[in-house]
Structures are given as structure tokens and as C-alpha cells.
Amino acid sequence: MKNIETLTQEAISLLKELIETPSFSAEEEQTAILIENWFNQNEIPFRRENNNVWAFNKHFDKTKPTLLLNSHHDTVKPNQAYTNDPFKAIVKEGKLYGLGSNDAGGCLVSLLATFVHFYANENLPYNIVIVASAEEESSGKNGLNSVLKHLPELDCAIVGEPTLMQLAVAEKGLLVLDVKVKGTASHAAHQNDDNSIYNAIPVMEWFKNYQFDKISDVLGPVKMTVTQIKAGKQHNVVPSECDLVIDIRVNDCYSNPEILQTVKEHVNAEVTPRSMHLNASSIPVTHGLVQAGIALGRTTYGSPTLSDQSVLSCQSLKLGPGETLRSHSADEFIYLNEIEEGIQLYIKILTDFLK
């Protein structure tokens, strides 16, 4: 078995390769090859579908429950404020710069190293499957959700996202609605009391002011925000339609269908969800994974940001090296010692959980 120091150095080397290989969502072919090479170098059989790569522990036993380790290797596109080359792995003052270094390359390579550490153990009470997933940033159809049909029933999961190795025990879901408010088209010079833009005002006021009753202990209230509005094509025509886009962050007290039903009951407009599968997720503080982290001095919190947890039906914990505020930022970076700490903490948490 490789020692943790060797695994850490190999993980950092892989992360540098991943940074220098563009992998925008749905364009991750080359980073998938790098991950395949990692498994080959560690003599671990793997499977690949589209740009998702996954592997099972050596002594997989279908009679045992299964733990999923997951993080993603796709990235967003670099924003225009970069001063470094986003596709060059630069180490400076203990920081590793580059696109995807923090979100979520550091988490991915740390979980890969952790998987290698446990891979050949003959007496694990849980099977372990690791999935390096694609299309997380775009919530694409060929991401983790497309792999689940190939996996056994999952009992719990660790999803690698930058949390400063604190324990995100819940994550808000996402429901995006297209709302079409109708009116009557006419010449702007004529009296018209059915202007779709004016009709949209009480609709927007409802989204602004409505409060869902159930407030989560860790995620707080459901949050609804009008983020886009579009109506009209020329100054002298009253538009017949006013289109709104609503971003709803759903806590773990509600399902997305419940939220949608409430909106439809209160809003005088056509309401169409873009998707329904990006659900809120949570794991009890009493769960063994969480308790193992707490025993190591980690704190629990609720996360407002979305991850691949949203497509899982099992209890899941979001946990990883790096800091979420650096994600999608210019000159993105992760501290090298965060990766070292991340691997050590992942291994300690799983050692305690699997004992």
C-alpha cells in the first residue's frame, strides 16, 4: 500500500495535469483520459461512460451496503478578470493556481487518493465506489445522474466540493421557473387595461414577499428571486406577454413538486419548470460519517450552493478541501496544504466510519 505522502504528491501531480487540460462541461474527454490513466497506474479496473469514470473497491461484495465517493472534473469557462493563464498550473507561495484547482479538482484528486488507500482492504463493512463525474457545472444529462443506473443501491455518499473540510450536512435544491404573464396587445396610444408588463407587477411582488412556512434548521427558508424579465419589441406596442425567470433555492423541508404546486396556486400566469430533479439534500448529524468528522473537530453547516448531491436519493455529506468563495473566481487557486489535509481527513473520517 502506498503511504499517504506518496498518494498526496501523486494527487497534486494529477491536479496539475487536470488544470492544464481544458474540461468545460460536456467537453471533458481529455481529463477523463487522465483519470483513466490514474486508475491504470494504480492497477485499478474502471468503467467509463461518456466522460464519467468510475471504479469499485477490489473486494466488492453485493451483500454489503455501498458508500459513494464523488467529485467532478468539468469546469466553468474562465472569467475575463484572470491575470494568470487559467490553463497553466502555477505554484506560488504555497498556492496552486489554475482553472478548476479549487472547484473541484482539489476535492477530486483527494478523493481519488483516498479511494486508492482503501481499495484493496479485504474487510470493509461497506463497498466503496468512486465516480469522477462530468457535466456538474451545467447540470447536464450526461453527468452523475446518468451513471447511477450502473451502480448498486447507494446507502450514503461523500460529495467532494470545497468546504474547507467542514461538514455541509444539507444543501439547498434548485428550481428554475419560466413564468409567462399574459395580456392584450395593442397600440400604445390607445387605452389598454390588460398590459402584460403591468400584470407582471403583482406576480413579481408575490415572488418577492411570499414566505414558505417551513424553515430548515440548517438551510433556513426557501428563497425565491426574480432574475430575468423580458417583454416588448418596440416603443409603441403594448406587449401581449411578459416573461420572467425565477430562481428558487429550496430547503430540505420541501420537495421541488411541492414548491411548484404552491407557485401555481398563487400566481396568475403560465408556470413552466426547467427541471425538477435538482433536489435539496441532507444527512442527519447523528450519521456515522458526520460523527466521525465532528470527532476530528469539524463543524457542521448548511450549504446554499448546488452540487451533484442534488441528483442523489441517498443521504449525502458535502465535504472537501478548498473554499467555495474561490470557485469561479479569477485566478482560482487551492493551497497545497489543503490537499494534504483533505486527504488525511478523508482517510481519518472513513477509517472511523468503516471500523
mmCIF file of C-alpha atoms in Angstrom:
data_model
loop_
_atom_site.group_PDB
_atom_site.id
_atom_site.type_symbol
_atom_site.label_atom_id
_atom_site.label_comp_id
_atom_site.label_asym_id
_atom_site.label_seq_id
_atom_site.Cartn_x
_atom_site.Cartn_y
_atom_site.Cartn_z
ATOM 1 C CA MET A 1 0.000 0.000 0.000
ATOM 2 C CA LYS A 2 1.259 3.477 -0.849
ATOM 3 C CA ASN A 3 1.840 5.778 2.091
ATOM 4 C CA ILE A 4 -0.200 8.970 2.441
ATOM 5 C CA GLU A 5 2.726 11.221 1.492
ATOM 6 C CA THR A 6 3.207 9.407 -1.810
ATOM 7 C CA LEU A 7 -0.527 9.486 -2.524
ATOM 8 C CA THR A 8 -0.579 13.217 -1.777
ATOM 9 C CA GLN A 9 2.281 14.007 -4.154
ATOM 10 C CA GLU A 10 0.714 11.876 -6.895
ATOM 11 C CA ALA A 11 -2.645 13.582 -6.333
ATOM 12 C CA ILE A 12 -1.079 17.028 -6.676
ATOM 13 C CA SER A 13 0.689 15.945 -9.866
ATOM 14 C CA LEU A 14 -2.620 14.734 -11.289
ATOM 15 C CA LEU A 15 -4.299 18.014 -10.347
ATOM 16 C CA LYS A 16 -1.627 19.947 -12.246
ATOM 17 C CA GLU A 17 -2.344 17.815 -15.318
ATOM 18 C CA LEU A 18 -6.091 18.366 -14.939
ATOM 19 C CA ILE A 19 -5.624 22.135 -14.698
ATOM 20 C CA GLU A 20 -3.584 22.191 -17.897
ATOM 21 C CA THR A 21 -6.222 20.166 -19.776
ATOM 22 C CA PRO A 22 -9.368 22.151 -20.698
ATOM 23 C CA SER A 23 -12.521 20.395 -19.482
ATOM 24 C CA PHE A 24 -15.553 22.633 -19.874
ATOM 25 C CA SER A 25 -18.863 20.900 -19.148
ATOM 26 C CA ALA A 26 -19.645 18.308 -21.855
ATOM 27 C CA GLU A 27 -16.075 18.749 -23.190
ATOM 28 C CA GLU A 28 -14.211 16.674 -20.601
ATOM 29 C CA GLU A 29 -12.874 13.949 -22.917
ATOM 30 C CA GLN A 30 -9.194 14.649 -22.225
ATOM 31 C CA THR A 31 -9.455 14.928 -18.452
ATOM 32 C CA ALA A 32 -11.408 11.663 -18.460
ATOM 33 C CA ILE A 33 -8.364 10.088 -20.127
ATOM 34 C CA LEU A 34 -6.112 11.487 -17.381
ATOM 35 C CA ILE A 35 -8.355 9.890 -14.755
ATOM 36 C CA GLU A 36 -8.303 6.594 -16.655
ATOM 37 C CA ASN A 37 -4.504 6.796 -16.622
ATOM 38 C CA TRP A 38 -4.572 7.331 -12.847
ATOM 39 C CA PHE A 39 -6.589 4.139 -12.361
ATOM 40 C CA ASN A 40 -4.313 2.238 -14.742
ATOM 41 C CA GLN A 41 -1.200 3.416 -12.903
ATOM 42 C CA ASN A 42 -2.731 2.162 -9.660
ATOM 43 C CA GLU A 43 -3.820 -1.125 -11.283
ATOM 44 C CA ILE A 44 -7.498 -0.462 -10.582
ATOM 45 C CA PRO A 45 -10.142 -1.620 -13.093
ATOM 46 C CA PHE A 46 -12.570 1.119 -14.065
ATOM 47 C CA ARG A 47 -15.547 1.840 -16.281
ATOM 48 C CA ARG A 48 -16.308 4.859 -18.395
ATOM 49 C CA GLU A 49 -19.487 6.166 -19.999
ATOM 50 C CA ASN A 50 -19.380 9.446 -21.868
ATOM 51 C CA ASN A 51 -16.936 11.437 -19.713
ATOM 52 C CA ASN A 52 -17.786 9.823 -16.381
ATOM 53 C CA VAL A 53 -15.202 7.419 -14.959
ATOM 54 C CA TRP A 54 -15.886 5.127 -12.005
ATOM 55 C CA ALA A 55 -14.416 2.195 -10.092
ATOM 56 C CA PHE A 56 -15.297 -0.220 -7.268
ATOM 57 C CA ASN A 57 -13.179 -1.409 -4.361
ATOM 58 C CA LYS A 58 -11.248 -4.621 -5.058
ATOM 59 C CA HIS A 59 -13.312 -6.861 -2.774
ATOM 60 C CA PHE A 60 -16.760 -5.610 -3.725
ATOM 61 C CA ASP A 61 -19.470 -7.664 -2.007
ATOM 62 C CA LYS A 62 -23.040 -7.177 -3.188
ATOM 63 C CA THR A 63 -24.353 -8.234 0.227
ATOM 64 C CA LYS A 64 -22.791 -5.146 1.838
ATOM 65 C CA PRO A 65 -24.071 -1.547 1.764
ATOM 66 C CA THR A 66 -22.332 0.865 -0.605
ATOM 67 C CA LEU A 67 -20.667 4.220 0.030
ATOM 68 C CA LEU A 68 -20.215 6.615 -2.905
ATOM 69 C CA LEU A 69 -17.258 8.974 -3.224
ATOM 70 C CA ASN A 70 -17.893 11.582 -5.904
ATOM 71 C CA SER A 71 -16.468 14.765 -7.322
ATOM 72 C CA HIS A 72 -16.424 16.314 -10.783
ATOM 73 C CA HIS A 73 -13.717 17.112 -13.320
ATOM 74 C CA ASP A 74 -15.555 19.630 -15.502
ATOM 75 C CA THR A 75 -15.099 23.381 -15.088
ATOM 76 C CA VAL A 76 -16.824 26.606 -15.974
ATOM 77 C CA LYS A 77 -15.170 28.846 -18.546
ATOM 78 C CA PRO A 78 -12.596 31.287 -17.123
ATOM 79 C CA ASN A 79 -13.889 34.772 -16.483
ATOM 80 C CA GLN A 80 -12.293 37.799 -18.106
ATOM 81 C CA ALA A 81 -10.603 39.040 -14.942
ATOM 82 C CA TYR A 82 -7.910 36.324 -14.974
ATOM 83 C CA THR A 83 -4.360 37.681 -14.806
ATOM 84 C CA ASN A 84 -2.751 34.210 -14.897
ATOM 85 C CA ASP A 85 -3.098 31.705 -17.696
ATOM 86 C CA PRO A 86 -6.104 29.684 -16.445
ATOM 87 C CA PHE A 87 -4.718 26.569 -18.127
ATOM 88 C CA LYS A 88 -1.278 26.759 -16.548
ATOM 89 C CA ALA A 89 -0.663 25.118 -13.171
ATOM 90 C CA ILE A 90 1.303 27.748 -11.254
ATOM 91 C CA VAL A 91 2.643 27.119 -7.753
ATOM 92 C CA LYS A 92 3.404 30.284 -5.802
ATOM 93 C CA GLU A 93 3.591 30.893 -2.062
ATOM 94 C CA GLY A 94 2.008 27.562 -1.251
ATOM 95 C CA LYS A 95 -0.891 28.073 -3.655
ATOM 96 C CA LEU A 96 -1.666 26.056 -6.784
ATOM 97 C CA TYR A 97 -3.323 28.357 -9.313
ATOM 98 C CA GLY A 98 -5.394 27.302 -12.304
ATOM 99 C CA LEU A 99 -8.937 26.821 -13.577
ATOM 100 C CA GLY A 100 -10.664 24.058 -11.640
ATOM 101 C CA SER A 101 -7.971 23.858 -8.970
ATOM 102 C CA ASN A 102 -10.453 24.703 -6.216
ATOM 103 C CA ASP A 103 -13.727 23.707 -7.896
ATOM 104 C CA ALA A 104 -13.393 20.844 -7.736
ATOM 105 C CA GLY A 105 -10.009 19.471 -8.778
ATOM 106 C CA GLY A 106 -8.552 19.510 -5.286
ATOM 107 C CA CYS A 107 -11.533 17.569 -3.971
ATOM 108 C CA LEU A 108 -11.434 15.084 -6.845
ATOM 109 C CA VAL A 109 -7.753 14.185 -6.555
ATOM 110 C CA SER A 110 -8.050 13.982 -2.753
ATOM 111 C CA LEU A 111 -10.938 11.516 -3.063
ATOM 112 C CA LEU A 112 -9.061 9.526 -5.711
ATOM 113 C CA ALA A 113 -6.101 9.236 -3.328
ATOM 114 C CA THR A 114 -8.455 8.216 -0.521
ATOM 115 C CA PHE A 115 -10.059 5.553 -2.722
ATOM 116 C CA VAL A 116 -6.635 4.107 -3.558
ATOM 117 C CA HIS A 117 -5.837 3.973 0.163
ATOM 118 C CA PHE A 118 -8.893 1.808 0.876
ATOM 119 C CA TYR A 119 -9.127 -0.006 -2.472
ATOM 120 C CA ALA A 120 -7.508 -3.358 -1.554
ATOM 121 C CA ASN A 121 -8.831 -3.634 2.013
ATOM 122 C CA GLU A 122 -10.430 -7.075 2.396
ATOM 123 C CA ASN A 123 -12.617 -6.427 5.431
ATOM 124 C CA LEU A 124 -14.538 -3.251 4.708
ATOM 125 C CA PRO A 125 -18.089 -3.201 6.122
ATOM 126 C CA TYR A 126 -19.105 -1.040 3.140
ATOM 127 C CA ASN A 127 -18.358 -1.296 -0.544
ATOM 128 C CA ILE A 128 -16.787 1.865 -1.908
ATOM 129 C CA VAL A 129 -17.467 3.219 -5.379
ATOM 130 C CA ILE A 130 -15.840 6.371 -6.693
ATOM 131 C CA VAL A 131 -17.247 8.384 -9.584
ATOM 132 C CA ALA A 132 -15.307 11.172 -11.285
ATOM 133 C CA SER A 133 -18.289 12.833 -12.893
ATOM 134 C CA ALA A 134 -18.818 15.151 -15.834
ATOM 135 C CA GLU A 135 -21.252 17.993 -16.533
ATOM 136 C CA GLU A 136 -21.692 19.017 -12.887
ATOM 137 C CA GLU A 137 -21.304 22.718 -13.632
ATOM 138 C CA SER A 138 -24.038 22.622 -16.270
ATOM 139 C CA SER A 139 -26.308 20.080 -14.521
ATOM 140 C CA GLY A 140 -26.072 18.178 -17.790
ATOM 141 C CA LYS A 141 -27.873 14.988 -18.716
ATOM 142 C CA ASN A 142 -24.608 13.040 -19.079
ATOM 143 C CA GLY A 143 -23.270 13.689 -15.603
ATOM 144 C CA LEU A 144 -23.514 11.725 -12.357
ATOM 145 C CA ASN A 145 -27.261 11.261 -12.852
ATOM 146 C CA SER A 146 -26.565 9.159 -15.959
ATOM 147 C CA VAL A 147 -24.183 6.849 -14.066
ATOM 148 C CA LEU A 148 -26.497 5.962 -11.184
ATOM 149 C CA LYS A 149 -28.253 3.240 -13.186
ATOM 150 C CA HIS A 150 -24.932 1.372 -13.379
ATOM 151 C CA LEU A 151 -24.322 1.469 -9.629
ATOM 152 C CA PRO A 152 -25.754 -0.647 -6.824
ATOM 153 C CA GLU A 153 -28.175 0.963 -4.416
ATOM 154 C CA LEU A 154 -26.266 3.679 -2.561
ATOM 155 C CA ASP A 155 -26.596 3.917 1.211
ATOM 156 C CA CYS A 156 -24.642 7.141 1.694
ATOM 157 C CA ALA A 157 -22.218 9.415 -0.114
ATOM 158 C CA ILE A 158 -19.447 11.956 0.273
ATOM 159 C CA VAL A 159 -19.600 14.584 -2.456
ATOM 160 C CA GLY A 160 -16.329 16.451 -2.891
ATOM 161 C CA GLU A 161 -16.825 20.199 -3.088
ATOM 162 C CA PRO A 162 -14.726 22.944 -1.458
ATOM 163 C CA THR A 163 -15.966 23.297 2.133
ATOM 164 C CA LEU A 164 -12.665 23.983 3.958
ATOM 165 C CA MET A 165 -13.127 20.369 5.105
ATOM 166 C CA GLN A 166 -16.107 21.416 7.215
ATOM 167 C CA LEU A 167 -19.232 19.256 7.134
ATOM 168 C CA ALA A 168 -22.016 20.505 4.861
ATOM 169 C CA VAL A 169 -24.854 18.373 6.242
ATOM 170 C CA ALA A 170 -27.509 19.901 3.988
ATOM 171 C CA GLU A 171 -27.643 21.601 0.597
ATOM 172 C CA LYS A 172 -30.360 23.686 -0.977
ATOM 173 C CA GLY A 173 -32.034 22.403 -4.111
ATOM 174 C CA LEU A 174 -32.709 24.494 -7.217
ATOM 175 C CA LEU A 175 -35.944 25.070 -9.094
ATOM 176 C CA VAL A 176 -35.828 27.453 -12.069
ATOM 177 C CA LEU A 177 -39.202 28.576 -13.406
ATOM 178 C CA ASP A 178 -40.153 30.245 -16.669
ATOM 179 C CA VAL A 179 -43.213 32.356 -15.918
ATOM 180 C CA LYS A 180 -45.268 33.819 -18.760
ATOM 181 C CA VAL A 181 -47.692 36.615 -17.826
ATOM 182 C CA LYS A 182 -50.344 37.276 -20.469
ATOM 183 C CA GLY A 183 -52.003 40.498 -21.593
ATOM 184 C CA THR A 184 -53.616 42.018 -24.669
ATOM 185 C CA ALA A 185 -51.523 43.536 -27.422
ATOM 186 C CA SER A 186 -52.481 46.990 -28.628
ATOM 187 C CA HIS A 187 -51.176 50.312 -29.878
ATOM 188 C CA ALA A 188 -49.585 52.232 -27.025
ATOM 189 C CA ALA A 189 -51.686 55.302 -27.908
ATOM 190 C CA HIS A 190 -54.944 53.526 -27.034
ATOM 191 C CA GLN A 191 -56.309 52.783 -23.572
ATOM 192 C CA ASN A 192 -55.460 49.204 -22.541
ATOM 193 C CA ASP A 193 -56.005 47.881 -19.027
ATOM 194 C CA ASP A 194 -54.558 44.474 -19.871
ATOM 195 C CA ASN A 195 -50.865 45.337 -20.277
ATOM 196 C CA SER A 196 -48.797 42.202 -19.665
ATOM 197 C CA ILE A 197 -45.989 44.232 -18.061
ATOM 198 C CA TYR A 198 -48.372 45.783 -15.540
ATOM 199 C CA ASN A 199 -49.949 42.358 -14.998
ATOM 200 C CA ALA A 200 -46.480 41.059 -14.129
ATOM 201 C CA ILE A 201 -46.054 43.521 -11.253
ATOM 202 C CA PRO A 202 -48.260 41.645 -8.735
ATOM 203 C CA VAL A 203 -46.655 38.390 -9.871
ATOM 204 C CA MET A 204 -43.194 39.764 -9.104
ATOM 205 C CA GLU A 205 -44.448 41.198 -5.822
ATOM 206 C CA TRP A 206 -45.711 37.750 -4.833
ATOM 207 C CA PHE A 207 -42.334 36.152 -5.501
ATOM 208 C CA LYS A 208 -40.665 38.957 -3.559
ATOM 209 C CA ASN A 209 -42.902 38.761 -0.486
ATOM 210 C CA TYR A 210 -44.217 35.203 -0.151
ATOM 211 C CA GLN A 211 -42.740 33.197 2.713
ATOM 212 C CA PHE A 212 -42.910 29.408 2.859
ATOM 213 C CA ASP A 213 -43.818 28.277 6.375
ATOM 214 C CA LYS A 214 -41.198 25.600 6.965
ATOM 215 C CA ILE A 215 -37.752 26.895 7.853
ATOM 216 C CA SER A 216 -34.867 24.435 7.925
ATOM 217 C CA ASP A 217 -32.610 24.331 10.974
ATOM 218 C CA VAL A 218 -29.521 24.229 8.752
ATOM 219 C CA LEU A 219 -30.649 25.764 5.439
ATOM 220 C CA GLY A 220 -33.043 28.438 6.598
ATOM 221 C CA PRO A 221 -36.044 29.498 4.489
ATOM 222 C CA VAL A 222 -36.849 28.837 0.848
ATOM 223 C CA LYS A 223 -35.504 31.760 -1.205
ATOM 224 C CA MET A 224 -37.224 32.970 -4.382
ATOM 225 C CA THR A 225 -35.674 35.591 -6.679
ATOM 226 C CA VAL A 226 -36.846 37.140 -9.957
ATOM 227 C CA THR A 227 -33.655 37.140 -12.014
ATOM 228 C CA GLN A 228 -34.771 37.949 -15.586
ATOM 229 C CA ILE A 229 -37.577 39.844 -17.284
ATOM 230 C CA LYS A 230 -38.335 40.257 -20.973
ATOM 231 C CA ALA A 231 -41.235 41.957 -22.748
ATOM 232 C CA GLY A 232 -41.973 44.130 -25.738
ATOM 233 C CA LYS A 233 -40.327 44.679 -29.101
ATOM 234 C CA GLN A 234 -40.981 48.362 -29.871
ATOM 235 C CA HIS A 235 -41.955 51.516 -28.030
ATOM 236 C CA ASN A 236 -45.454 51.946 -29.404
ATOM 237 C CA VAL A 237 -46.805 48.402 -28.949
ATOM 238 C CA VAL A 238 -48.224 47.064 -25.678
ATOM 239 C CA PRO A 239 -46.837 43.504 -25.452
ATOM 240 C CA SER A 240 -49.163 40.541 -25.082
ATOM 241 C CA GLU A 241 -46.657 38.617 -22.976
ATOM 242 C CA CYS A 242 -44.134 39.358 -20.255
ATOM 243 C CA ASP A 243 -41.631 36.600 -19.493
ATOM 244 C CA LEU A 244 -39.988 36.183 -16.101
ATOM 245 C CA VAL A 245 -37.325 33.787 -14.858
ATOM 246 C CA ILE A 246 -37.472 32.795 -11.192
ATOM 247 C CA ASP A 247 -34.580 31.235 -9.275
ATOM 248 C CA ILE A 248 -35.818 29.259 -6.245
ATOM 249 C CA ARG A 249 -33.431 27.791 -3.676
ATOM 250 C CA VAL A 250 -35.334 25.011 -1.931
ATOM 251 C CA ASN A 251 -34.606 23.896 1.622
ATOM 252 C CA ASP A 252 -34.776 20.316 2.853
ATOM 253 C CA CYS A 253 -38.306 20.775 4.246
ATOM 254 C CA TYR A 254 -39.877 20.790 0.771
ATOM 255 C CA SER A 255 -39.700 18.806 -2.442
ATOM 256 C CA ASN A 256 -39.498 20.622 -5.768
ATOM 257 C CA PRO A 257 -43.026 19.433 -6.755
ATOM 258 C CA GLU A 258 -44.418 20.914 -3.525
ATOM 259 C CA ILE A 259 -42.833 24.280 -4.289
ATOM 260 C CA LEU A 260 -44.103 24.213 -7.866
ATOM 261 C CA GLN A 261 -47.647 23.417 -6.736
ATOM 262 C CA THR A 262 -47.655 26.357 -4.314
ATOM 263 C CA VAL A 263 -46.444 28.745 -7.014
ATOM 264 C CA LYS A 264 -49.134 27.593 -9.443
ATOM 265 C CA GLU A 265 -51.831 28.065 -6.806
ATOM 266 C CA HIS A 266 -50.850 31.684 -6.150
ATOM 267 C CA VAL A 267 -49.598 33.073 -9.464
ATOM 268 C CA ASN A 268 -51.868 34.168 -12.319
ATOM 269 C CA ALA A 269 -49.526 33.119 -15.114
ATOM 270 C CA GLU A 270 -48.207 30.150 -17.066
ATOM 271 C CA VAL A 271 -45.520 28.460 -14.955
ATOM 272 C CA THR A 272 -43.048 26.013 -16.524
ATOM 273 C CA PRO A 273 -40.170 24.407 -14.598
ATOM 274 C CA ARG A 274 -36.920 23.942 -16.482
ATOM 275 C CA SER A 275 -36.216 20.773 -14.469
ATOM 276 C CA MET A 276 -37.455 19.042 -11.348
ATOM 277 C CA HIS A 277 -34.515 16.815 -10.362
ATOM 278 C CA LEU A 278 -32.201 19.282 -8.591
ATOM 279 C CA ASN A 279 -33.434 18.496 -5.114
ATOM 280 C CA ALA A 280 -32.369 19.617 -1.671
ATOM 281 C CA SER A 281 -30.308 17.065 0.232
ATOM 282 C CA SER A 282 -29.342 16.364 3.821
ATOM 283 C CA ILE A 283 -27.769 13.882 6.208
ATOM 284 C CA PRO A 284 -28.541 13.574 9.926
ATOM 285 C CA VAL A 285 -25.941 14.941 12.314
ATOM 286 C CA THR A 286 -26.166 11.555 14.035
ATOM 287 C CA HIS A 287 -24.949 9.718 10.897
ATOM 288 C CA GLY A 288 -21.627 7.926 11.303
ATOM 289 C CA LEU A 289 -19.881 9.984 8.594
ATOM 290 C CA VAL A 290 -20.855 13.234 10.287
ATOM 291 C CA GLN A 291 -19.997 11.975 13.746
ATOM 292 C CA ALA A 292 -16.567 10.864 12.513
ATOM 293 C CA GLY A 293 -15.947 14.389 11.212
ATOM 294 C CA ILE A 294 -17.200 16.044 14.389
ATOM 295 C CA ALA A 295 -14.838 13.846 16.421
ATOM 296 C CA LEU A 296 -11.978 15.379 14.415
ATOM 297 C CA GLY A 297 -13.050 18.935 15.263
ATOM 298 C CA ARG A 298 -15.018 19.611 12.095
ATOM 299 C CA THR A 299 -18.125 21.830 12.263
ATOM 300 C CA THR A 300 -21.499 21.343 10.527
ATOM 301 C CA TYR A 301 -23.403 23.838 8.382
ATOM 302 C CA GLY A 302 -25.942 24.130 5.576
ATOM 303 C CA SER A 303 -24.761 24.986 2.052
ATOM 304 C CA PRO A 304 -26.676 27.346 -0.276
ATOM 305 C CA THR A 305 -24.794 26.196 -3.399
ATOM 306 C CA LEU A 306 -25.726 23.331 -5.701
ATOM 307 C CA SER A 307 -23.653 20.215 -6.377
ATOM 308 C CA ASP A 308 -24.069 16.652 -7.620
ATOM 309 C CA GLN A 309 -25.780 15.929 -4.296
ATOM 310 C CA SER A 310 -28.932 17.197 -5.986
ATOM 311 C CA VAL A 311 -29.242 14.038 -8.113
ATOM 312 C CA LEU A 312 -28.700 11.588 -5.256
ATOM 313 C CA SER A 313 -31.544 9.984 -3.328
ATOM 314 C CA CYS A 314 -29.307 8.617 -0.564
ATOM 315 C CA GLN A 315 -28.082 10.590 2.445
ATOM 316 C CA SER A 316 -25.015 12.574 1.445
ATOM 317 C CA LEU A 317 -22.342 14.747 3.024
ATOM 318 C CA LYS A 318 -20.632 17.568 1.120
ATOM 319 C CA LEU A 319 -17.004 17.784 2.185
ATOM 320 C CA GLY A 320 -13.750 18.806 0.576
ATOM 321 C CA PRO A 321 -10.570 20.888 0.573
ATOM 322 C CA GLY A 322 -10.656 24.427 -0.782
ATOM 323 C CA GLU A 323 -13.076 27.275 -0.180
ATOM 324 C CA THR A 324 -16.345 27.822 -2.006
ATOM 325 C CA LEU A 325 -15.775 31.601 -2.290
ATOM 326 C CA ARG A 326 -12.823 30.919 -4.624
ATOM 327 C CA SER A 327 -14.969 28.884 -7.024
ATOM 328 C CA HIS A 328 -15.491 30.516 -10.440
ATOM 329 C CA SER A 329 -13.251 33.415 -9.374
ATOM 330 C CA ALA A 330 -10.408 34.961 -11.338
ATOM 331 C CA ASP A 331 -7.000 33.383 -10.668
ATOM 332 C CA GLU A 332 -8.652 30.472 -8.884
ATOM 333 C CA PHE A 333 -6.340 28.582 -6.517
ATOM 334 C CA ILE A 334 -6.117 25.991 -3.779
ATOM 335 C CA TYR A 335 -3.471 25.764 -1.081
ATOM 336 C CA LEU A 336 -1.259 22.708 -1.418
ATOM 337 C CA ASN A 337 -1.567 22.069 2.308
ATOM 338 C CA GLU A 338 -5.367 21.999 1.899
ATOM 339 C CA ILE A 339 -4.996 18.991 -0.396
ATOM 340 C CA GLU A 340 -2.639 17.324 2.078
ATOM 341 C CA GLU A 341 -5.066 17.997 4.932
ATOM 342 C CA GLY A 342 -8.022 16.925 2.797
ATOM 343 C CA ILE A 343 -6.554 13.507 2.047
ATOM 344 C CA GLN A 344 -5.609 12.958 5.677
ATOM 345 C CA LEU A 345 -9.063 13.976 6.945
ATOM 346 C CA TYR A 346 -10.932 11.934 4.328
ATOM 347 C CA ILE A 347 -8.900 8.874 5.342
ATOM 348 C CA LYS A 348 -9.392 9.505 9.065
ATOM 349 C CA ILE A 349 -13.148 10.030 8.690
ATOM 350 C CA LEU A 350 -13.575 6.889 6.607
ATOM 351 C CA THR A 351 -11.292 4.866 8.883
ATOM 352 C CA ASP A 352 -13.521 5.773 11.822
ATOM 353 C CA PHE A 353 -16.732 5.241 9.829
ATOM 354 C CA LEU A 354 -15.640 1.878 8.425
ATOM 355 C CA LYS A 355 -14.168 0.397 11.604
#
